[in-house]
Short mmCIF file of C-alpha atoms and ligand atoms in Angstrom, two decimals:
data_model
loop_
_atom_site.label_atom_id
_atom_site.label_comp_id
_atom_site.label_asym_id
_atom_site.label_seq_id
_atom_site.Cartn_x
_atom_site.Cartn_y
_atom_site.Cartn_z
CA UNK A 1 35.41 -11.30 10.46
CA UNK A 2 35.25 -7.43 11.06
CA UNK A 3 33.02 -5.99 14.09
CA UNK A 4 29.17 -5.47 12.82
CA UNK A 5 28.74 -1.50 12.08
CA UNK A 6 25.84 -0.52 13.30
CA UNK A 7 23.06 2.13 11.97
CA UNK A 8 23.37 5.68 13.92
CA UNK A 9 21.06 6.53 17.05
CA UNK A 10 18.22 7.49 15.85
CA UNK A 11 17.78 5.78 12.58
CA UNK A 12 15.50 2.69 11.97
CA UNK A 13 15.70 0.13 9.39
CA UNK A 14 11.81 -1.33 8.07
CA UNK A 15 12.57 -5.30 7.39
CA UNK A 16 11.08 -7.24 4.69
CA UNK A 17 8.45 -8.55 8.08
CA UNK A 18 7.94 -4.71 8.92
CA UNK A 19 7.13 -3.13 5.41
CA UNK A 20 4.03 -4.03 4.49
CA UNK A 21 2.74 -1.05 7.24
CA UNK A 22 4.70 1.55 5.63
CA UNK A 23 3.40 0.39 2.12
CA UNK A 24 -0.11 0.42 3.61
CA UNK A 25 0.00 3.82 5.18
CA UNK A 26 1.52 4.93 1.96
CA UNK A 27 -0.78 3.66 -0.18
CA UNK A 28 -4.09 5.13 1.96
CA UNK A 29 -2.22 8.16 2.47
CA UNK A 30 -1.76 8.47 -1.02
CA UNK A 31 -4.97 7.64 -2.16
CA UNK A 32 -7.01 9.85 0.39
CA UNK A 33 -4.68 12.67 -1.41
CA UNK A 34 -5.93 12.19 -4.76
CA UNK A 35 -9.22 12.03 -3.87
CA UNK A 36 -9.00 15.41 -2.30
CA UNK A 37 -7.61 16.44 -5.39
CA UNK A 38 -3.88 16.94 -4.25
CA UNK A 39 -1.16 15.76 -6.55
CA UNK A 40 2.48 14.46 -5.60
CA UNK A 41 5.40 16.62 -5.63
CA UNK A 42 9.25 15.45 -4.95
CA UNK A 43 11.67 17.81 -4.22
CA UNK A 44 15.64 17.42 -2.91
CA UNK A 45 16.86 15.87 0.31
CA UNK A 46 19.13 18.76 0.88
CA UNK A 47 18.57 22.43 0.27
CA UNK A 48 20.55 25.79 0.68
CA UNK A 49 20.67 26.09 4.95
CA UNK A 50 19.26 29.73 4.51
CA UNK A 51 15.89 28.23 3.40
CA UNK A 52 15.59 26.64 6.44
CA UNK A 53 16.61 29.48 8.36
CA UNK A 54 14.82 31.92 6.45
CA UNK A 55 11.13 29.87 6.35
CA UNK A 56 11.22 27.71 9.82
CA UNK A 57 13.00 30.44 11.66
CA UNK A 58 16.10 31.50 13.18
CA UNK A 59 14.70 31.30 17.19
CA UNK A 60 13.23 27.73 16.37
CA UNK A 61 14.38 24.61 17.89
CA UNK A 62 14.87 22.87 14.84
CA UNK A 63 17.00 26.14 13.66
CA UNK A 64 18.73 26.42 16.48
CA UNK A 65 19.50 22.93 17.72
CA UNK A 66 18.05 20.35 15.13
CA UNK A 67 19.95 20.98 11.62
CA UNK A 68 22.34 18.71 10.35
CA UNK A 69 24.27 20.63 7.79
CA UNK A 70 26.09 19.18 5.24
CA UNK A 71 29.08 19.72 3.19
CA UNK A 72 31.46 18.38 0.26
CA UNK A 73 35.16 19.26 -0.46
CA UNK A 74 34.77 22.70 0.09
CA UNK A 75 31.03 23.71 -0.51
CA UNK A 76 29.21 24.34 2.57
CA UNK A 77 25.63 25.92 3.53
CA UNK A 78 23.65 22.94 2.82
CA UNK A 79 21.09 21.41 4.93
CA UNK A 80 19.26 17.88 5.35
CA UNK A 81 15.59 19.33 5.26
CA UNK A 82 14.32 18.86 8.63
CA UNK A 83 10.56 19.43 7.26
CA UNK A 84 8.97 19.66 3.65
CA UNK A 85 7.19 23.07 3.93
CA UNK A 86 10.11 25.07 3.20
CA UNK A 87 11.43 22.96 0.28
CA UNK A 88 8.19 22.42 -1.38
CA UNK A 89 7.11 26.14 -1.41
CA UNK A 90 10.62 26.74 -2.93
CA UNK A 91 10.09 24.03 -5.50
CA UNK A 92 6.70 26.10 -6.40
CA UNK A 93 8.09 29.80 -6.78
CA UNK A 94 11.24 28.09 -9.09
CA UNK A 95 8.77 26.01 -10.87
CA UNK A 96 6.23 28.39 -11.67
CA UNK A 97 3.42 27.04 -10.15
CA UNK A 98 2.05 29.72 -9.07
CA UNK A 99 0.70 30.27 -11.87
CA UNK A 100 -1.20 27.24 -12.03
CA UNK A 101 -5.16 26.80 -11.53
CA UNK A 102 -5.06 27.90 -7.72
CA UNK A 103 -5.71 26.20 -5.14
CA UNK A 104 -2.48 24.62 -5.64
CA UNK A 105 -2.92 20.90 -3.97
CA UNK A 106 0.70 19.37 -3.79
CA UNK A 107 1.23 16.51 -1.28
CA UNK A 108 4.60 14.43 -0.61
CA UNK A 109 6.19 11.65 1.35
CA UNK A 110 9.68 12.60 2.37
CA UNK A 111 12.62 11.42 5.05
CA UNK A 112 13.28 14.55 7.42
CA UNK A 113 16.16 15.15 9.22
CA UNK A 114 16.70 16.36 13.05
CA UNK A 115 19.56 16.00 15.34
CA UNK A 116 16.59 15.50 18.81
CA UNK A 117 17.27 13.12 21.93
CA UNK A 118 15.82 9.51 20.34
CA UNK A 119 13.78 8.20 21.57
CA UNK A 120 9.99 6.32 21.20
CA UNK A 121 8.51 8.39 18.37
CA UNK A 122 10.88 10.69 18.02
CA UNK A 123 14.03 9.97 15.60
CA UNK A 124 16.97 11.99 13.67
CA UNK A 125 15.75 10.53 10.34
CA UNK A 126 11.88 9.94 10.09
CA UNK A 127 9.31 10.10 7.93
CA UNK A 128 6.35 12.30 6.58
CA UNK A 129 3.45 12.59 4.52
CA UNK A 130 2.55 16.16 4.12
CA UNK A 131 -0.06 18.02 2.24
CA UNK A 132 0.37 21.60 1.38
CA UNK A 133 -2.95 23.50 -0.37
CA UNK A 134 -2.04 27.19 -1.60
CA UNK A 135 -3.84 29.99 -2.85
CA UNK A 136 -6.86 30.46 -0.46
CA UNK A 137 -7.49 32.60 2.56
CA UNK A 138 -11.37 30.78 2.89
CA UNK A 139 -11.32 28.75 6.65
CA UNK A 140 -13.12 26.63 4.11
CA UNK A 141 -9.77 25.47 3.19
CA UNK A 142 -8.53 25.12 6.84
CA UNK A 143 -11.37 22.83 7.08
CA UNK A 144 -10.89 20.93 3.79
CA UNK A 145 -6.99 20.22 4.58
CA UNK A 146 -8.02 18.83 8.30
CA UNK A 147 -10.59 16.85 6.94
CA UNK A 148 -8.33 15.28 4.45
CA UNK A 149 -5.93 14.23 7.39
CA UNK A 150 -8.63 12.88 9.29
CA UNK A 151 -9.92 11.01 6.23
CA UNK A 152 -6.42 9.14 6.25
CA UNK A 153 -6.42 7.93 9.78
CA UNK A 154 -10.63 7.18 9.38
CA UNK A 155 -9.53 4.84 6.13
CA UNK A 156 -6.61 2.91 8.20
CA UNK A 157 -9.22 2.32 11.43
CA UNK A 158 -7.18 4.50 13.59
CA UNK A 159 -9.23 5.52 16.74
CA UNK A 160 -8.33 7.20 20.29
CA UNK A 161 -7.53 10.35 17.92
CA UNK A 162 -8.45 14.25 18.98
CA UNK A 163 -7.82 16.71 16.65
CA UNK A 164 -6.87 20.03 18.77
CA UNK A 165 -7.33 23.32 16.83
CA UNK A 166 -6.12 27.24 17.80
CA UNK A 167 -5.67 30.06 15.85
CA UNK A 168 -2.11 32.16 16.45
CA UNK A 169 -3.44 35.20 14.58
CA UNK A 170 -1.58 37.12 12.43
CA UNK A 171 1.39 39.59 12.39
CA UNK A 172 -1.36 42.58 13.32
CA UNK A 173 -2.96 40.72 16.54
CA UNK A 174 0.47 39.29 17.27
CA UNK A 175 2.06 42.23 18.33
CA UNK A 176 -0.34 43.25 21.20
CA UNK A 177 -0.01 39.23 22.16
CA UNK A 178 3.77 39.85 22.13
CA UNK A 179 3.97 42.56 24.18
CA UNK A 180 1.10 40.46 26.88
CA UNK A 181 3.75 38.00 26.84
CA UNK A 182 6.77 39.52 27.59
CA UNK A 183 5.34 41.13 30.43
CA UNK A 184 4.15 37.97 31.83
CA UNK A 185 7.69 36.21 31.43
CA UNK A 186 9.89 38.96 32.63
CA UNK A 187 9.33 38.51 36.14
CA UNK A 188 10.26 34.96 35.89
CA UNK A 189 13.22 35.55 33.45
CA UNK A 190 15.87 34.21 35.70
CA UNK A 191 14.08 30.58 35.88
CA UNK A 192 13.97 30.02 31.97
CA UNK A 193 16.02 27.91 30.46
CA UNK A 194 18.89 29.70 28.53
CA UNK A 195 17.61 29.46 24.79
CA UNK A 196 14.61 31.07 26.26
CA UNK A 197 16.05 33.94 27.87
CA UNK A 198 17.46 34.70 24.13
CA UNK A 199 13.74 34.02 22.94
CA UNK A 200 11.96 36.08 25.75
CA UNK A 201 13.93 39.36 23.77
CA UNK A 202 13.87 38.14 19.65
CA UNK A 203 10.30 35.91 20.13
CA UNK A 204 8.47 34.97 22.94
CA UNK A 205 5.83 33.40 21.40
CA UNK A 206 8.41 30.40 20.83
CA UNK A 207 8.28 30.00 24.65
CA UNK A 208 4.83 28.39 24.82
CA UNK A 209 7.10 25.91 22.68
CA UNK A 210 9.95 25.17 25.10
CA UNK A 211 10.05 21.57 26.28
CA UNK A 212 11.69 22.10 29.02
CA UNK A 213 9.97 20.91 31.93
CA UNK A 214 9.82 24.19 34.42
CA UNK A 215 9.89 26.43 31.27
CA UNK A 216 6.12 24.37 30.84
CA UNK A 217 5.15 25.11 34.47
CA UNK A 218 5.50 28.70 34.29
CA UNK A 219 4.11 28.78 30.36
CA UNK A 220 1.12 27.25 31.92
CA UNK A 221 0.11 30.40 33.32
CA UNK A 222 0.89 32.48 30.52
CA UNK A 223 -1.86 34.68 28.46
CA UNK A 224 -3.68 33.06 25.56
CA UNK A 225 -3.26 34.46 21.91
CA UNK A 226 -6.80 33.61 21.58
CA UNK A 227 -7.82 36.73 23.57
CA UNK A 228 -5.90 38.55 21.72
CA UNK A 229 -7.29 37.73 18.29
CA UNK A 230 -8.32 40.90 15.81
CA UNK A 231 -11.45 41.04 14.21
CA UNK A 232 -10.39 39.38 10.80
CA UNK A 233 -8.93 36.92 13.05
CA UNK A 234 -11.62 36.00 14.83
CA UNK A 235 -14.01 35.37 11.81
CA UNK A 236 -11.66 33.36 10.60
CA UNK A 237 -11.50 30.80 13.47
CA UNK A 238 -15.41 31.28 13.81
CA UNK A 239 -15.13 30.57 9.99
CA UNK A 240 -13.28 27.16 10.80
CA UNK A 241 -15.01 26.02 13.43
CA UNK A 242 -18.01 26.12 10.91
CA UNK A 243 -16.97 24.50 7.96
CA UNK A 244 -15.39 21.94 10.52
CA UNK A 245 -18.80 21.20 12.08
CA UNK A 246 -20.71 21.28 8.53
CA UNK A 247 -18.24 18.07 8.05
CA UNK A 248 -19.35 16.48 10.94
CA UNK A 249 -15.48 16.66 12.06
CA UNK A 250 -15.08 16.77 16.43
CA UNK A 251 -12.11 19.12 17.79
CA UNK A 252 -11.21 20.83 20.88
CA UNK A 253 -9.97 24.42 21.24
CA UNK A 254 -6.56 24.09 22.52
CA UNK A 255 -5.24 27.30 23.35
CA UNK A 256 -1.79 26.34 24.69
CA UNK A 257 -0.87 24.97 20.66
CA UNK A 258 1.22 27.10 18.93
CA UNK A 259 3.42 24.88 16.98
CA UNK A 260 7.09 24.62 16.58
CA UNK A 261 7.83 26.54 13.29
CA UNK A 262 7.80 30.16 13.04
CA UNK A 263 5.77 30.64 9.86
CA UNK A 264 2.73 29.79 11.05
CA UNK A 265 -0.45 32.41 11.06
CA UNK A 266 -3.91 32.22 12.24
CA UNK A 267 -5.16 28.26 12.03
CA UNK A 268 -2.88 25.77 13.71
CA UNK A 269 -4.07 22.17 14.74
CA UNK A 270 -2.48 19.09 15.84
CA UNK A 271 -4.15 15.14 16.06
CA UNK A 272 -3.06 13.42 18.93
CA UNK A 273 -3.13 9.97 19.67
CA UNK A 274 -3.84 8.87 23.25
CA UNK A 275 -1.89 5.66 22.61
CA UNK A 276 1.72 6.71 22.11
CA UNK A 277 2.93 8.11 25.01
CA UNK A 278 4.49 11.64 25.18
CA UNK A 279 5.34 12.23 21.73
CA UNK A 280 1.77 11.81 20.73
CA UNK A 281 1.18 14.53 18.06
CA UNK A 282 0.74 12.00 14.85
CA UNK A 283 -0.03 15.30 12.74
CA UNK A 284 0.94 18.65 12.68
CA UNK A 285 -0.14 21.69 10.74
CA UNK A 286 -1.36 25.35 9.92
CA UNK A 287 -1.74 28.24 7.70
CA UNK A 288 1.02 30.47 6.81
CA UNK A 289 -0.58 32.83 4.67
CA UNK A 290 3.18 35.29 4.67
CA UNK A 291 5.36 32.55 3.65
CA UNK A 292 5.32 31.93 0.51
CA UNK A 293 6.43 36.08 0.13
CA UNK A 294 8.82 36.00 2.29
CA UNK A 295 10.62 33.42 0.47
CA UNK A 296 10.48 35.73 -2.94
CA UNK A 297 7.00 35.05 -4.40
CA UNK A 298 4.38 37.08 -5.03
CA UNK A 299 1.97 36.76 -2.03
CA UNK A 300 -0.41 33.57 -1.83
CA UNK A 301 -2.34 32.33 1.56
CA UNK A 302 -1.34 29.13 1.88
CA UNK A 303 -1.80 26.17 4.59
CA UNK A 304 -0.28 22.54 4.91
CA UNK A 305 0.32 19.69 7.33
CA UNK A 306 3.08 17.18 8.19
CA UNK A 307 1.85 13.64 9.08
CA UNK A 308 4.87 11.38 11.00
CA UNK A 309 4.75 8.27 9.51
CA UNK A 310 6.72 6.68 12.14
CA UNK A 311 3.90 8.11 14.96
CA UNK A 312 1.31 7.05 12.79
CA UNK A 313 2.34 3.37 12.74
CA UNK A 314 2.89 3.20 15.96
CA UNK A 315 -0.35 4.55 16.59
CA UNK A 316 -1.89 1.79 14.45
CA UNK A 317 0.07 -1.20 16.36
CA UNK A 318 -0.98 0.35 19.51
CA UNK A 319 -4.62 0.04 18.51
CA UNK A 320 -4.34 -3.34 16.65
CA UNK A 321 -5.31 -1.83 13.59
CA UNK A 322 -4.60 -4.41 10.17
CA UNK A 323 -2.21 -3.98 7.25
CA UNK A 324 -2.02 -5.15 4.29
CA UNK A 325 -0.77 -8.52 3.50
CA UNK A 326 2.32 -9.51 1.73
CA UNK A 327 2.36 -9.95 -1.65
CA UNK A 328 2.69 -14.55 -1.85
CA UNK A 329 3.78 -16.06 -4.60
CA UNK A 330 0.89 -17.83 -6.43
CA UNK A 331 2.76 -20.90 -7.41
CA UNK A 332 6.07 -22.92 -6.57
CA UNK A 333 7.63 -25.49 -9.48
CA UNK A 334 9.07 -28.27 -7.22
CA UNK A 335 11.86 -30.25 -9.36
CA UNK A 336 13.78 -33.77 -9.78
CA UNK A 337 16.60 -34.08 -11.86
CA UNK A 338 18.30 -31.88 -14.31
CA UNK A 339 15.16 -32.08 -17.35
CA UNK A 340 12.47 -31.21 -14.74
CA UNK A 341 14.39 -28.34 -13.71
CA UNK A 342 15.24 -27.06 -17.22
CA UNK A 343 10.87 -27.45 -18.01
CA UNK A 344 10.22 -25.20 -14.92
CA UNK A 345 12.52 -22.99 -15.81
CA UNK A 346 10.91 -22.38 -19.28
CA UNK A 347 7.13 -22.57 -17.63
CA UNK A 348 8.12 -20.19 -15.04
CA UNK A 349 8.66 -17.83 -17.91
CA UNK A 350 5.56 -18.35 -19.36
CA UNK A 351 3.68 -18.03 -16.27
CA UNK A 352 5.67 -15.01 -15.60
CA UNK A 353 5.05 -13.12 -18.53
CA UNK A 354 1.36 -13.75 -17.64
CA UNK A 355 1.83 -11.50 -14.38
CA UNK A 356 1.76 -14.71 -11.94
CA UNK A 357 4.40 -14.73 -9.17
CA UNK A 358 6.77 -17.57 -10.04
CA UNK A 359 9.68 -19.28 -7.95
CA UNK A 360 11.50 -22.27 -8.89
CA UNK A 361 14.15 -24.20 -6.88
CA UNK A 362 17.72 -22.09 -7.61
CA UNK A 363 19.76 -23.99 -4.81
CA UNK A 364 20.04 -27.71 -6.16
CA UNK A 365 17.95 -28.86 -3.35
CA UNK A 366 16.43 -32.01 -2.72
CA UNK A 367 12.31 -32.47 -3.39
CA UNK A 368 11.74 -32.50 0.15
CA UNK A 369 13.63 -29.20 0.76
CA UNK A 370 12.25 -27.84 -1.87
CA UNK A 371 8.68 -28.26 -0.71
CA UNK A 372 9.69 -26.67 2.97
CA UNK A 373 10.89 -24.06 0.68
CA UNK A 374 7.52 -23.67 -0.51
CA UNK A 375 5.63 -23.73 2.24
CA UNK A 376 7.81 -21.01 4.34
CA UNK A 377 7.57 -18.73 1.15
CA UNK A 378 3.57 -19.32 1.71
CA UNK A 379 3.28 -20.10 -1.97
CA UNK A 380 -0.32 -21.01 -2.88
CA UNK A 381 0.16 -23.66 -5.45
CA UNK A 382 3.36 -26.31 -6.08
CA UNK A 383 3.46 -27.84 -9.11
CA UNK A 384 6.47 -31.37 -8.91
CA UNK A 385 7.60 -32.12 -12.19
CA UNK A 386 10.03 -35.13 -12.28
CA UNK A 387 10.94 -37.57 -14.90
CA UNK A 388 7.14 -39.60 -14.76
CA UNK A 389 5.52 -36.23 -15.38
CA UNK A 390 8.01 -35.25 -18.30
CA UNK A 391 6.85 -38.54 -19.85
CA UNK A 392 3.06 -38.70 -19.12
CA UNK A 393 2.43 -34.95 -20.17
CA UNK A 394 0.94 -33.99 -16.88
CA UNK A 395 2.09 -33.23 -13.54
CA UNK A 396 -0.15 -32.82 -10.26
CA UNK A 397 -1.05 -29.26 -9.01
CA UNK A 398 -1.16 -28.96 -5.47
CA UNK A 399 -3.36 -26.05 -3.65
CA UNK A 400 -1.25 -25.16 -0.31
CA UNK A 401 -3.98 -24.21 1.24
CA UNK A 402 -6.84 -26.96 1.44
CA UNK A 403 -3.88 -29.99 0.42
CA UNK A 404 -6.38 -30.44 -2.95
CA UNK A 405 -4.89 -32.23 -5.76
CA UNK A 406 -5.55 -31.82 -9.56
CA UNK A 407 -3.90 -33.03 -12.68
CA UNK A 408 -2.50 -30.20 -14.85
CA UNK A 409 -1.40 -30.98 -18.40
CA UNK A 410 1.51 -29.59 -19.20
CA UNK A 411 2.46 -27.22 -22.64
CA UNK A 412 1.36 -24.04 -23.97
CA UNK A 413 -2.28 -23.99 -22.18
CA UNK A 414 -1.12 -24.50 -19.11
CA UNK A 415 -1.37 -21.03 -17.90
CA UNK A 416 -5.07 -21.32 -18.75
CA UNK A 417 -5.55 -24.31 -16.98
CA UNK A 418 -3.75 -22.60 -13.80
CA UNK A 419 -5.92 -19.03 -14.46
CA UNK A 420 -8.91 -21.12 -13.95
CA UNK A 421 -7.78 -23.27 -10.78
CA UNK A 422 -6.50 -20.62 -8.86
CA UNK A 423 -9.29 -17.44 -9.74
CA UNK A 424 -10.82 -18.47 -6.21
CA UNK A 425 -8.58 -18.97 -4.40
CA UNK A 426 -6.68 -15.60 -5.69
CA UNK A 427 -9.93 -13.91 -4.30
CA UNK A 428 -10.10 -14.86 -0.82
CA UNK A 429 -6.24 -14.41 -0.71
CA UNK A 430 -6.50 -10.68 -1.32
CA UNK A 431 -9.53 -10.25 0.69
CA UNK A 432 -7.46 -7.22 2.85
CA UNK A 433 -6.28 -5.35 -0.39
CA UNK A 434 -10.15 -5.57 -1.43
CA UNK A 435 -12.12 -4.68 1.28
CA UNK A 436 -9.53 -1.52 1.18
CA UNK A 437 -10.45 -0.41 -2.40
CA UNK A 438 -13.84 -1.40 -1.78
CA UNK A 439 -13.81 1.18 1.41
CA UNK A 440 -11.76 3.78 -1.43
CA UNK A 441 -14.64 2.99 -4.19
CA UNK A 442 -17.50 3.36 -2.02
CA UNK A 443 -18.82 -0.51 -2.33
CA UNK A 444 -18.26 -0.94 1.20
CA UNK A 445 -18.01 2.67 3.56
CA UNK A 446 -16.50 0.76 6.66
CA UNK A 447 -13.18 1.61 7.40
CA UNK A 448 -10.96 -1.18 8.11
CA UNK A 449 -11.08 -2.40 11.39
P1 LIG B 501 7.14 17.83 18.25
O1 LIG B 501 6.47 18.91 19.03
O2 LIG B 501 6.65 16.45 18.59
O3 LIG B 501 8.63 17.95 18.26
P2 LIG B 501 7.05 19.30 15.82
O4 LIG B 501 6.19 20.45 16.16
O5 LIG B 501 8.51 19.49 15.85
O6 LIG B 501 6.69 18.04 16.75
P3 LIG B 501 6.38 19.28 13.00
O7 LIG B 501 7.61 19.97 12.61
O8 LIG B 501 5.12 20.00 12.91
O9 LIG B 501 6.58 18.65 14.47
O10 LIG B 501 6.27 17.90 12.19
C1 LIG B 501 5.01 17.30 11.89
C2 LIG B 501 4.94 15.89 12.42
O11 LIG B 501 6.11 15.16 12.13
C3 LIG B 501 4.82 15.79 13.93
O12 LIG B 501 3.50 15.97 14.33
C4 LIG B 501 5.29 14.37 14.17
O13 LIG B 501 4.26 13.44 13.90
C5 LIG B 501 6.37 14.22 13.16
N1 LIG B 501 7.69 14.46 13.77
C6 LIG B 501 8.30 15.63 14.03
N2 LIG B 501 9.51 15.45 14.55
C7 LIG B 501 9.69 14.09 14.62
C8 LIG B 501 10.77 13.25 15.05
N3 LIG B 501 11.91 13.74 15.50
N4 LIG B 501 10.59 11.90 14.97
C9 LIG B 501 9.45 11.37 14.49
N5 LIG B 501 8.41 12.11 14.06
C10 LIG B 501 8.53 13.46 14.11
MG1 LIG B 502 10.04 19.11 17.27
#
């Protein structure tokens, strides 16, 4: 046997036991999207590396430190995306959709890529749902895309959440800020770390960002962009903060967030889970009203968010939140001897075409086997067909769950017969997957718990 190859640092693999979370988080996140009227865009796994470097930013750590570049006998300058901003605003200019009914409402689930020290909560390839809303410079909007992220956490139960907001002004404001802040560092340059030396020159706003330990300490003390808003600014935030309590929505001003990507302008906010340890943020976003023309279209405010998947379930394990169940199969033909195998075979068929979930023995096992079999798959009826039932016509169906027995004539009505028996017991089966579209259709307003 050759030595076991193992998946690199930083990567996960979601078992068969582990999925139904990510299909549940999916599915709500997805959901919650449409109902705010965003629709699903996909876009490549790789892009041109000037897009990153262009859009994120060329003094950003995920620029600088984070890319994994990729290339193919002989063609180079491609990237892994390492977010889904950049790609998805590219996808938009080449497709046209600017042009569309505006605001544009586009939301995806992607893998991004980022070579970063694993560890809990933060990996090299992870996952996120992101929402991106373009075409309005309204705080209204600000307030709309927050309360849509909120709205997905609310649905899956997820508490212990704050949502911290800050506004990073724009290009006008920032330059005064700038200026405040290179006169602050200065004094301290020969502490910083050495990527921030470069940064306290080309952008020292990227500082606040450092994670660096004693690069934090002396950031600490550092002025806050908030002072140094202009007017348009200003109303802006004020404009947030009102459409944000018109919702009903709680946040705290956090004037120390200023996000990790360089395109950001004016609204930034972050939800952070108290449950998680240090790499807390579950969601991440902003308004980057310059850049969409930056990256060659014609110029549209815009805003979005990135939600990590891989935070977020965490999050919800931390707070023993529920998922949905597994999909069991409704019914298990249990088999003696070559004729009662061939019969299930052919039923199995028939109840298959009639959308049931089906299994049949397709190891030669013994009857007892085959009803362990069964009962590890959690299947909710077993039907044994041997030589006696062949001949009498009917065979007994067994419910797994109460040990009930019935008699179940076999042939074409069968599936009927089985419709009938098992409509109950379907019912209480599902009862997760309903209360959840119950909570999505309104029947039932509390979120799961
Ligand atoms: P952080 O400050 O934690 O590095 P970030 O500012 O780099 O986050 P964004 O680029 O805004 O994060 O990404 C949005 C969200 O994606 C984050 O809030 C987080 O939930 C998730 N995320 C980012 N990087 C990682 C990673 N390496 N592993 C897992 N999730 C991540
Ligand atoms: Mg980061």
């Amino acid at each position: 046997m050759g030595s076991i190859i193992k998946r690199p640092n930083g990567t996960q693999d979601v078992t068969p036991s582990e999925v139904m979370k990510w299909h549940t988080v999916e599915q709500v996140a997805k959901d919650t999207a449409e109902q705010f009227g965003f629709r699903e865009i996909r876009i490549p796994t790789f892009e041109e590396t000037g897009l990153f470097v262009r859009s994120v930013g060329d003094t950003t750590d995920v620029v600088q430190k984070e890319m994994y570049s990729v290339s193919a006998s002989g063609e180079g300058g491609y990237t892994l995306r390492p977010e889904g901003t950049a790609g998805t605003i590219r996808a938009v200019i080449q497709n046209g959709l600017l042009n569309e009914a505006m605001p544009l409402k586009l939301f995806y689930m992607l893998s991004c890529f980022r070579h970063e020290r694993a560890q809990k909560g933060r990996l090299r390839e992870f996952h996120q749902f992101g929402c991106e809303l373009i075409g309005s410079a309204d705080p209204a909007a600000d307030a709309d895309l927050i309360a849509l992220a909120k709205s997905v956490m609310d649905m899956l139960g997820l508490g212990g959440i704050e949502l911290n907001i800050n506004s990073i002004g724009c290009p006008t404001c920032r330059a005064a800020y700038r200026q405040a802040l290179k006169d602050y560092f200065e004094p301290h340059r020969a502490e910083l770390c050495d990527t921030c030396k470069d940064r306290l020159d080309k952008n020292p706003l990227r500082l606040l960002d450092c994670k660096s330990e004693e690069d934090q300490a002396i950031a600490a003390g550092a002025p806050v962009i908030i002072d140094y808003l202009c007017d348009d600014c200003k109303a802006h935030f004020e404009g947030l903060k009102h459409n944000l309590d018109l919702m009903g929505i709680e946040y705290k001003i956090n004037p120390r967030i200023v996000r990790g990507l360089d395109y950001y302008t004016r609204t930034v906010f972050e939800f952070i889970s108290r449950d998680i340890g240090a790499q807390g943020t579950v969601c991440g976003g902003g308004r980057y009203d310059g850049l969409i023309e930056t990256m060659g279209g014609k110029p549209t405010p815009a805003l979005g968010f990135g939600m990590g998947l891989e935070r977020l379930i965490l999050a919800l394990e931390s707070r023993g939140c529920e998922f949905l169940d597994p999909k069991t199969p409704d019914l298990c033909f249990v088999t003696m001897g070559d004729e009662a195998r061939e019969m299930a075979v052919k039923l199995a068929t028939r109840f298959r075409e009639d959308g049931y979930a089906v299994e049949y023995d397709l190891v030669g096992r013994k009857l007892k086997q085959q009803m362990n079999y069964a009962d590890k798959i959690r299947a909710r009826f077993v039907i044994v067909l041997g030589e006696n039932e062949i001949s009498a016509g009917t065979a007994k169906l067994k419910n797994m769950t109460t040990g009930e027995q019935t008699d179940i004539t076999l042939g074409e009505d069968m599936v009927e017969a089985f419709a009938e028996q098992s409509y109950a017991e379907l019912l209480s089966a599902n009862d997760s997957v309903r209360s959840l579209f119950e909570a999505f259709t309104g029947n039932n307003n509390e979120p799961l718990q």
